[in-house]
Tab-separated table of C-alpha atoms in Angstrom:
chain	number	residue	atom	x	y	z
H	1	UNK	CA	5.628	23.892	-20.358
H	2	UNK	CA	4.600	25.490	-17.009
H	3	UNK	CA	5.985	23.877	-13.818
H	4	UNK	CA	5.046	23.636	-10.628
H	5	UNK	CA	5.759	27.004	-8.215
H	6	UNK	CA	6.758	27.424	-4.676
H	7	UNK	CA	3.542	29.541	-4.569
H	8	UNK	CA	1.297	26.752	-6.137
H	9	UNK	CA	3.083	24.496	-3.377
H	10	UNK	CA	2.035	26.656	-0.916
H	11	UNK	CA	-1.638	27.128	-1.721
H	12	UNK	CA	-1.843	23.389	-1.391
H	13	UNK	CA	-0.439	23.382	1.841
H	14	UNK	CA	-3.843	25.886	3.148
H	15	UNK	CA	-6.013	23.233	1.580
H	16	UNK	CA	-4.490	19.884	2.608
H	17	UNK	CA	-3.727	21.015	6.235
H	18	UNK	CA	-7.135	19.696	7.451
H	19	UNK	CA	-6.892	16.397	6.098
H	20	UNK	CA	-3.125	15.296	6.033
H	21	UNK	CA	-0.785	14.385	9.032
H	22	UNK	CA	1.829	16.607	9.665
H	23	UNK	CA	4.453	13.956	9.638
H	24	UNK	CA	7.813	14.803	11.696
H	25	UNK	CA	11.237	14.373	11.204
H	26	UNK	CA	12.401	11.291	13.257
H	27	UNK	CA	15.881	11.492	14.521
H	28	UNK	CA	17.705	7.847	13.390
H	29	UNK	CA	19.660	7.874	16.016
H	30	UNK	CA	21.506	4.331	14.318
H	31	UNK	CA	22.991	6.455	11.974
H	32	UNK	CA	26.607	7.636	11.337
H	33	UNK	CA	27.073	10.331	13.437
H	34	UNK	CA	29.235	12.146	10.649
H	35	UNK	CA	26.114	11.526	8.643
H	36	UNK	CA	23.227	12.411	10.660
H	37	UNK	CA	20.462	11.551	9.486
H	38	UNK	CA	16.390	12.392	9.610
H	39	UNK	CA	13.511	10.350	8.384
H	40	UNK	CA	10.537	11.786	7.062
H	41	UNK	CA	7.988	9.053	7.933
H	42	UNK	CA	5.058	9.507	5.261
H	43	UNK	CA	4.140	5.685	6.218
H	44	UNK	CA	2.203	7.302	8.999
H	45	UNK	CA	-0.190	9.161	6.868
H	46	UNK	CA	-3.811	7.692	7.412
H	47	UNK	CA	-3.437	5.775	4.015
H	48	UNK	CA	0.132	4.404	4.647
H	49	UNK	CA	1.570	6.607	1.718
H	50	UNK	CA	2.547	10.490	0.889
H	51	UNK	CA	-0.746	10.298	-2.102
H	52	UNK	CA	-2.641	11.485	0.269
H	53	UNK	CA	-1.688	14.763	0.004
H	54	UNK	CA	-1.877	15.047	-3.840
H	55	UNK	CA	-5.334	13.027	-4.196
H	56	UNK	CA	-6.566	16.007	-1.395
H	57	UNK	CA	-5.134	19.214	-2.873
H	58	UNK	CA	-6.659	17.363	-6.711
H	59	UNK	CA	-10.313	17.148	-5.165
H	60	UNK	CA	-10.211	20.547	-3.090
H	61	UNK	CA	-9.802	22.203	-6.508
H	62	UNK	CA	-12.611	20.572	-8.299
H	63	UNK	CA	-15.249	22.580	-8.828
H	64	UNK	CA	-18.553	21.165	-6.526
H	65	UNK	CA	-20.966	19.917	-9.561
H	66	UNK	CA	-17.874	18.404	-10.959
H	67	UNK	CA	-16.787	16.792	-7.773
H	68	UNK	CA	-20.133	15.459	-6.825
H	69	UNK	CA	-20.101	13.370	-10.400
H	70	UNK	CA	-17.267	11.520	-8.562
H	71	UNK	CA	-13.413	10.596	-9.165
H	72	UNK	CA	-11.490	7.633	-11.202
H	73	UNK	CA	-7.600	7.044	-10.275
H	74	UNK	CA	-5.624	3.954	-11.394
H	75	UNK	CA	-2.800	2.838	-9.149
H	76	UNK	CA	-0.408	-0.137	-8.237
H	77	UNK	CA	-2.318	0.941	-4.491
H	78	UNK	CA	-0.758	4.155	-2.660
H	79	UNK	CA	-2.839	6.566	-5.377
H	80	UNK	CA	-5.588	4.557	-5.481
H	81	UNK	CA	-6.127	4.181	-1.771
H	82	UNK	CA	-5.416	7.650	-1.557
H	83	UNK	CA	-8.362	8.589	-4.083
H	84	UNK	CA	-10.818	6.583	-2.198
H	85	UNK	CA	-10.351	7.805	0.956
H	86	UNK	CA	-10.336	11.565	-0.488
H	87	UNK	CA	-13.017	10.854	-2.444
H	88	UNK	CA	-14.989	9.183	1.221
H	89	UNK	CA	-14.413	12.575	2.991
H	90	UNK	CA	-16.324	14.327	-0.179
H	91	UNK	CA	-19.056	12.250	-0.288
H	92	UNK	CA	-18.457	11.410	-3.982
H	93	UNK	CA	-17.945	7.903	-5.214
H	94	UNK	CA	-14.222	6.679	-6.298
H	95	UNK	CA	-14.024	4.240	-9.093
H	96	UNK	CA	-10.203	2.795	-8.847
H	97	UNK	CA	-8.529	0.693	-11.609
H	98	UNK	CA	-5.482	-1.433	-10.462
H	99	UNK	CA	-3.533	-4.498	-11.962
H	100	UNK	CA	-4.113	-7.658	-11.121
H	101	UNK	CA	-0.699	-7.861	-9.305
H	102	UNK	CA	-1.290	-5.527	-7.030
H	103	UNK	CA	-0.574	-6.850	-3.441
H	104	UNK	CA	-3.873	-7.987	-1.819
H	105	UNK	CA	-3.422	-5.704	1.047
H	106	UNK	CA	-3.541	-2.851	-0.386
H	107	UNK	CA	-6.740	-3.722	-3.289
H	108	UNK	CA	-8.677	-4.696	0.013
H	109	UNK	CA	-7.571	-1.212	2.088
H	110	UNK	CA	-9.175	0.584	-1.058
H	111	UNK	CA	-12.113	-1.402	-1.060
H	112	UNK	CA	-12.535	-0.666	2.604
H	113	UNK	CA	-12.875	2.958	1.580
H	114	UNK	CA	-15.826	2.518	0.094
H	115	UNK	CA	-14.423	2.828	-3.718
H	116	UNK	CA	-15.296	0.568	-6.864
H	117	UNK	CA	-12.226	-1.208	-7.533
H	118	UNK	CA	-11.663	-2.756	-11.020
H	119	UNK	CA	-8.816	-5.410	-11.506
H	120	UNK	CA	-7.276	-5.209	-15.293
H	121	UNK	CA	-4.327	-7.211	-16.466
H	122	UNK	CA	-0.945	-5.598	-16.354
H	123	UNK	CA	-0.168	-2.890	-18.110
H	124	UNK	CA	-3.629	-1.861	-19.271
H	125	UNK	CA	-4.588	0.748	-16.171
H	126	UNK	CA	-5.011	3.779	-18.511
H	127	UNK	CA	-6.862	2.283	-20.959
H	128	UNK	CA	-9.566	0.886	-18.107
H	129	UNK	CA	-9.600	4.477	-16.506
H	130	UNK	CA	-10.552	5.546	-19.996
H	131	UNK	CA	-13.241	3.516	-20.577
H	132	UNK	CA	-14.706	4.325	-16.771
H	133	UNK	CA	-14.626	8.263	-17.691
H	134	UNK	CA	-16.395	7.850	-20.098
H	135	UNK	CA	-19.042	5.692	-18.955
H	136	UNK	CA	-19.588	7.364	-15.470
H	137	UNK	CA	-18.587	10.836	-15.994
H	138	UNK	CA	-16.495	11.080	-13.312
H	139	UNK	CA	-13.076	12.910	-13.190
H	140	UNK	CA	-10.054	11.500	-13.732
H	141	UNK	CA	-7.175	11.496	-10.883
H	142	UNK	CA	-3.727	10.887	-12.422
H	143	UNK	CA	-1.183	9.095	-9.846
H	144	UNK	CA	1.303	12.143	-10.621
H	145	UNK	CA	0.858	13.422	-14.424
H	146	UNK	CA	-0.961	17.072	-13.176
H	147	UNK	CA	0.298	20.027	-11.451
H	148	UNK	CA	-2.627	19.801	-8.622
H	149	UNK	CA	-0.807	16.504	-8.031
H	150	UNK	CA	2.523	17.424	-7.853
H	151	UNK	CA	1.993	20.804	-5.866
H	152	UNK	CA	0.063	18.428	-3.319
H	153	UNK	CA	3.146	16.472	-3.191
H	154	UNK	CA	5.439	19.232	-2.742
H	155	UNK	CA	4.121	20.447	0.788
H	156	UNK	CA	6.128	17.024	2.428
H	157	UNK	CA	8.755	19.469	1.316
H	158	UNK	CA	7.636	22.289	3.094
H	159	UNK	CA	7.628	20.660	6.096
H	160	UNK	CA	11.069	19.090	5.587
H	161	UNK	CA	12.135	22.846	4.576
H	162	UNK	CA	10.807	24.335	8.223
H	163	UNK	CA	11.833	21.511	10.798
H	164	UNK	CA	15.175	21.418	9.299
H	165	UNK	CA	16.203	24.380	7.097
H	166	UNK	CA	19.417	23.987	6.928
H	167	UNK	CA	19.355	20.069	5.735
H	168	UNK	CA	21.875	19.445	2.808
H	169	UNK	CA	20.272	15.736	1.327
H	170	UNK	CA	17.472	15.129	0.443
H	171	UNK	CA	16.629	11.522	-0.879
H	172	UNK	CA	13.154	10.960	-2.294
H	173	UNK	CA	11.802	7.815	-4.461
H	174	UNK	CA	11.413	8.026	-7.502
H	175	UNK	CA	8.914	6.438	-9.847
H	176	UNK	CA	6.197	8.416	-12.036
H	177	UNK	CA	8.085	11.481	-10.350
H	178	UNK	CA	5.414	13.298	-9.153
H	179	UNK	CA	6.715	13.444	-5.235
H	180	UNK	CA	9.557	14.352	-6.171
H	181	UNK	CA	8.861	16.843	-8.747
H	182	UNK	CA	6.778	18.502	-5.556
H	183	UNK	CA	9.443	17.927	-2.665
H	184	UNK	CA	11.940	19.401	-5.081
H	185	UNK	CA	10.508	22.672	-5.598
H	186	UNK	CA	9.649	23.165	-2.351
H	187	UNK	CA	13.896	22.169	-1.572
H	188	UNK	CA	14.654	24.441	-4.038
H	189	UNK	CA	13.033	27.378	-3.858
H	190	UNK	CA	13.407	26.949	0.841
H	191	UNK	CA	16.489	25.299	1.346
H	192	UNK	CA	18.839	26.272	-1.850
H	193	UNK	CA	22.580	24.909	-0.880
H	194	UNK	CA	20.698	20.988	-0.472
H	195	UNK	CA	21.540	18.449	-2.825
H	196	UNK	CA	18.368	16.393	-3.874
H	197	UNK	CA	18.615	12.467	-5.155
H	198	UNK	CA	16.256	10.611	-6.844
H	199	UNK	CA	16.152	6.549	-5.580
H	200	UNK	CA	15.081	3.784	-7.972
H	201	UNK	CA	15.761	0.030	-7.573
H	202	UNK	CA	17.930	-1.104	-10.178
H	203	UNK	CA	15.553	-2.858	-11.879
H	204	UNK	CA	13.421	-0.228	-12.675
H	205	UNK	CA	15.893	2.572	-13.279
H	206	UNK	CA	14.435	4.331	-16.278
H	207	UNK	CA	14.627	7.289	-14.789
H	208	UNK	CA	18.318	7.401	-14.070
H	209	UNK	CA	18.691	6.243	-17.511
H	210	UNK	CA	16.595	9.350	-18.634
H	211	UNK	CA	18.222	12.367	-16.879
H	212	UNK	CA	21.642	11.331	-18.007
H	213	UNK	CA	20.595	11.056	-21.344
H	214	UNK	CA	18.821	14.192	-21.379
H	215	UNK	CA	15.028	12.878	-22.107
H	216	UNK	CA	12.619	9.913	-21.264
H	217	UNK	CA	13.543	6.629	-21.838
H	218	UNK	CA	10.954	3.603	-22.055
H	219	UNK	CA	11.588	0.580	-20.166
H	220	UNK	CA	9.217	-2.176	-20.539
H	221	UNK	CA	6.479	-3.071	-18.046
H	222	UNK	CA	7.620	-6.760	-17.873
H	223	UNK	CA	11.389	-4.978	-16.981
H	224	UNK	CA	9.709	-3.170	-14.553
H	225	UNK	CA	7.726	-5.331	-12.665
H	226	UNK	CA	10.979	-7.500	-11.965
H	227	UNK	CA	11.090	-5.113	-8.880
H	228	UNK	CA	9.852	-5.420	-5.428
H	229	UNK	CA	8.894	-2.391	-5.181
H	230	UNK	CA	5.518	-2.328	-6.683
H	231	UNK	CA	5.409	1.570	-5.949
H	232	UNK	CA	7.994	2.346	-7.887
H	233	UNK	CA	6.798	0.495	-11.181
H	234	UNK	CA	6.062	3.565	-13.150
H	235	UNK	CA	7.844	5.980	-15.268
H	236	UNK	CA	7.826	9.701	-15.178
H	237	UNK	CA	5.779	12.229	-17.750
H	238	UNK	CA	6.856	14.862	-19.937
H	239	UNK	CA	5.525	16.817	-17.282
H	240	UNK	CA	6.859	14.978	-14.120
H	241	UNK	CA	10.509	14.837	-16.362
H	242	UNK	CA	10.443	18.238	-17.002
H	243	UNK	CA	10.280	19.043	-13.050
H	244	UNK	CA	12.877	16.280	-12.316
H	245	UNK	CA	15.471	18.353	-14.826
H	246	UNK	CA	15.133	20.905	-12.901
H	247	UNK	CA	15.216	20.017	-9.208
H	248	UNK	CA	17.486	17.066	-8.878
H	249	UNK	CA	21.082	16.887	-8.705
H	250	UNK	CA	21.298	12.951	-9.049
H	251	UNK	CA	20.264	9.418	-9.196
H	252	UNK	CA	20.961	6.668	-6.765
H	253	UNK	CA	20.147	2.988	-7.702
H	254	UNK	CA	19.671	0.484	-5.080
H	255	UNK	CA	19.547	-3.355	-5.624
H	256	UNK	CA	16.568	-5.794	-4.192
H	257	UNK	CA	18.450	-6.922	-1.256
H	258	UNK	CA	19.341	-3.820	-0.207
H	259	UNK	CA	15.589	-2.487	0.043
H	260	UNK	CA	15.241	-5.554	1.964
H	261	UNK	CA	17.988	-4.660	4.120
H	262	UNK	CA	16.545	-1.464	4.653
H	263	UNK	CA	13.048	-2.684	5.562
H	264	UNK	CA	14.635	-4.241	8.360
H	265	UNK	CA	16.789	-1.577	9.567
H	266	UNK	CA	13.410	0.874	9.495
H	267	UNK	CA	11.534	-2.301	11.512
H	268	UNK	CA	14.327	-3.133	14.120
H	269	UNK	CA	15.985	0.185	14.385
H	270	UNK	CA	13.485	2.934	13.958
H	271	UNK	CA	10.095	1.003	14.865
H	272	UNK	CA	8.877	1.664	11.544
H	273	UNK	CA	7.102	-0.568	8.823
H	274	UNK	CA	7.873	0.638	5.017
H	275	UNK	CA	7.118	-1.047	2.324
H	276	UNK	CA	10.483	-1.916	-0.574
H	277	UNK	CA	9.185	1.312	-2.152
H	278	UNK	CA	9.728	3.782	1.134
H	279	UNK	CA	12.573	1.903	1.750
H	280	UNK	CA	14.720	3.115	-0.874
H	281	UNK	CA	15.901	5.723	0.695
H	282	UNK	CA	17.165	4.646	3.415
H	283	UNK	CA	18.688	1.521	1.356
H	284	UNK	CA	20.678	4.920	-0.622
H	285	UNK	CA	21.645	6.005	3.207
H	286	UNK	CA	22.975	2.786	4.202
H	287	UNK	CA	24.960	2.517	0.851
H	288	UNK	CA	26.593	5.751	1.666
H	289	UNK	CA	25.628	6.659	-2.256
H	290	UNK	CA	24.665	10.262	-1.712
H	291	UNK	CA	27.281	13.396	-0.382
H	292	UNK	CA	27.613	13.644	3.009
H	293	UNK	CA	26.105	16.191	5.053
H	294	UNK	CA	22.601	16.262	7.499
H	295	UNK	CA	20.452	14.245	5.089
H	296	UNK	CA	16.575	13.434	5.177
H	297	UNK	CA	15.610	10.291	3.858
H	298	UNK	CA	11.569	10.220	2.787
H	299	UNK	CA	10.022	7.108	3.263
H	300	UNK	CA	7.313	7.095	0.864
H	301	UNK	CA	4.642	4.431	2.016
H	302	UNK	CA	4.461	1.518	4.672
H	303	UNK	CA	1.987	-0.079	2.760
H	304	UNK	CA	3.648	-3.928	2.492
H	305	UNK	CA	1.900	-7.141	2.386
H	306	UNK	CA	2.102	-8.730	5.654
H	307	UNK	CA	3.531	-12.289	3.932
H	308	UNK	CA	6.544	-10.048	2.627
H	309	UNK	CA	7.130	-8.394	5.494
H	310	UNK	CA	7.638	-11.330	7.695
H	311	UNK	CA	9.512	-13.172	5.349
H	312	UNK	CA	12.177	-10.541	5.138
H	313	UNK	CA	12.204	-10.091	8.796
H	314	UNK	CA	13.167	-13.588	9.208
H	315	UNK	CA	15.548	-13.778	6.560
């Protein structure tokens, strides 16, 4: 199987720069001071989510005929917004499958850019994308199952690898893998002494399940979706697992109430909304799970329904 390069990481980089915030490395100046700590804010992208940059570096390498036939994604909402508002900058049109679950914030934010969004129950997304390929013609836009993807992904490493080169953690979520399939071979290949863990809530740990066994595991969708974190719902592909074998050093769980905790830390402390998914990271900080040393925490998304979000504020 061929994985992911540096080089291909790169190359997406020149591509993406024109549509994707450079996000900085904020300072969390809360933190242990024996643990210093950084936080890659992807919540600021114009979507609310790090897909951006894979959904961009995906239709920048679509041939124009192809393109113009448009795009079909299916997503629990990061992707699919993502997708749309790729596929709005193109000019093509963006037909987006997501579960009926999905919070209503973010199945309205994808409607709002401009894409045809189909609701399907749970666990059925492929099978609607399917069907939609073949009746529109358009192309499909995996969530993190394609090496366009993940190398579109990997350039939040990049920038994590130049503003702080000499970082030794790395924390990324974890959940079809893609992000941090990309963000570890960028780590790897700039910044070769850092240790790089993979976050999953507790309840959807197949992943940490997986690597210490030594291949995928399958956890059901109905033990999956016990989870807050909506994002983080999915499990990794023979592709995505291959990449995660090779770039991380370990898995960190983290348990509901601490993402909540860490939701509020990120609102109160850093000024920052994430949603239980972004938070992970910083729940894995807080924990003191990972090795010391200066550690950058990537919080994936900020896209959290405003009901939640208040109600863990308060609690």
């Amino acid at each position: 199987m061929e994985l992911v390069t540096i080089d291909d990481v790169k190359a997406a980089a020149d591509r993406v720069r024109e549509w994707v915030v450079r996000t900085p490395l904020l300072p969390a100046a809360w933190a242990d001071p024996e643990r210093p700590l950084w936080i890659k804010p992807e919540n600021l992208q114009p979507v609310g989510a790090f897909k951006i940059r894979g959904a961009f570096n995906t239709l920048a390498r679509l041939d124009d005929p192809v393109r113009a036939r448009g795009v079909v994604a299916y997503s629990s909402g990061n992707h699919a917004q993502a997708v749309a508002y790729a596929a709005r900058a193109y000019g093509v049109p963006a037909h987006i499958v997501m579960p009926e679950d999905t919070p209503t914030v973010k199945v309205e934010k994808t409607r709002s850019y401009g894409a045809e969004v189909v609701l399907c129950p749970i666990g059925k997304r492929e099978e609607y994308a399917d069907a939609l390929v073949e009746k529109t013609g358009a192309v499909l836009v995996p969530p993190f199952d394609h090496p366009h993807v993940i190398a579109g992904q990997g350039t939040t490493g990049l920038e994590i690898a130049h503003d702080l080169p000499d970082v030794e953690v790395v924390l990324i979520p974890i959940s079809g893998g893609g992000l941090a399939s990309g963000i570890g071979t960028a780590i790897r290949a700039m910044c070769p002494n850092a240790r790089i863990y993979g976050v999953e809530p507790e309840l959807a740990a197949d992943t940490t399940e997986g690597l210490a066994a030594g291949h995928r595991v399958n956890w059901s969708v109905e033990d999956r979706n016990r989870t807050i974190a909506d994002g983080l719902r999915s499990q990794p592909s023979e592709l995505t697992f291959a990449h995660l074998q090779k770039v991380i050093d370990g898995m960190i769980t983290v348990t509901e109430d601490e993402m909540r905790e860490a939701i509020r830390v990120l609102a109160h402390k850093s000024h920052l909304v994430a949603e239980p998914s972004g938070a992970t990271t910083v729940a894995a900080y807080l924990k003191g799970a990972a090795v010391p040393g200066r550690t950058v925490a990537v919080v994936s998304g900020g896209n959290i329904n405003p009901q939640m979000l208040a109600e863990i504020l308060t609690a």
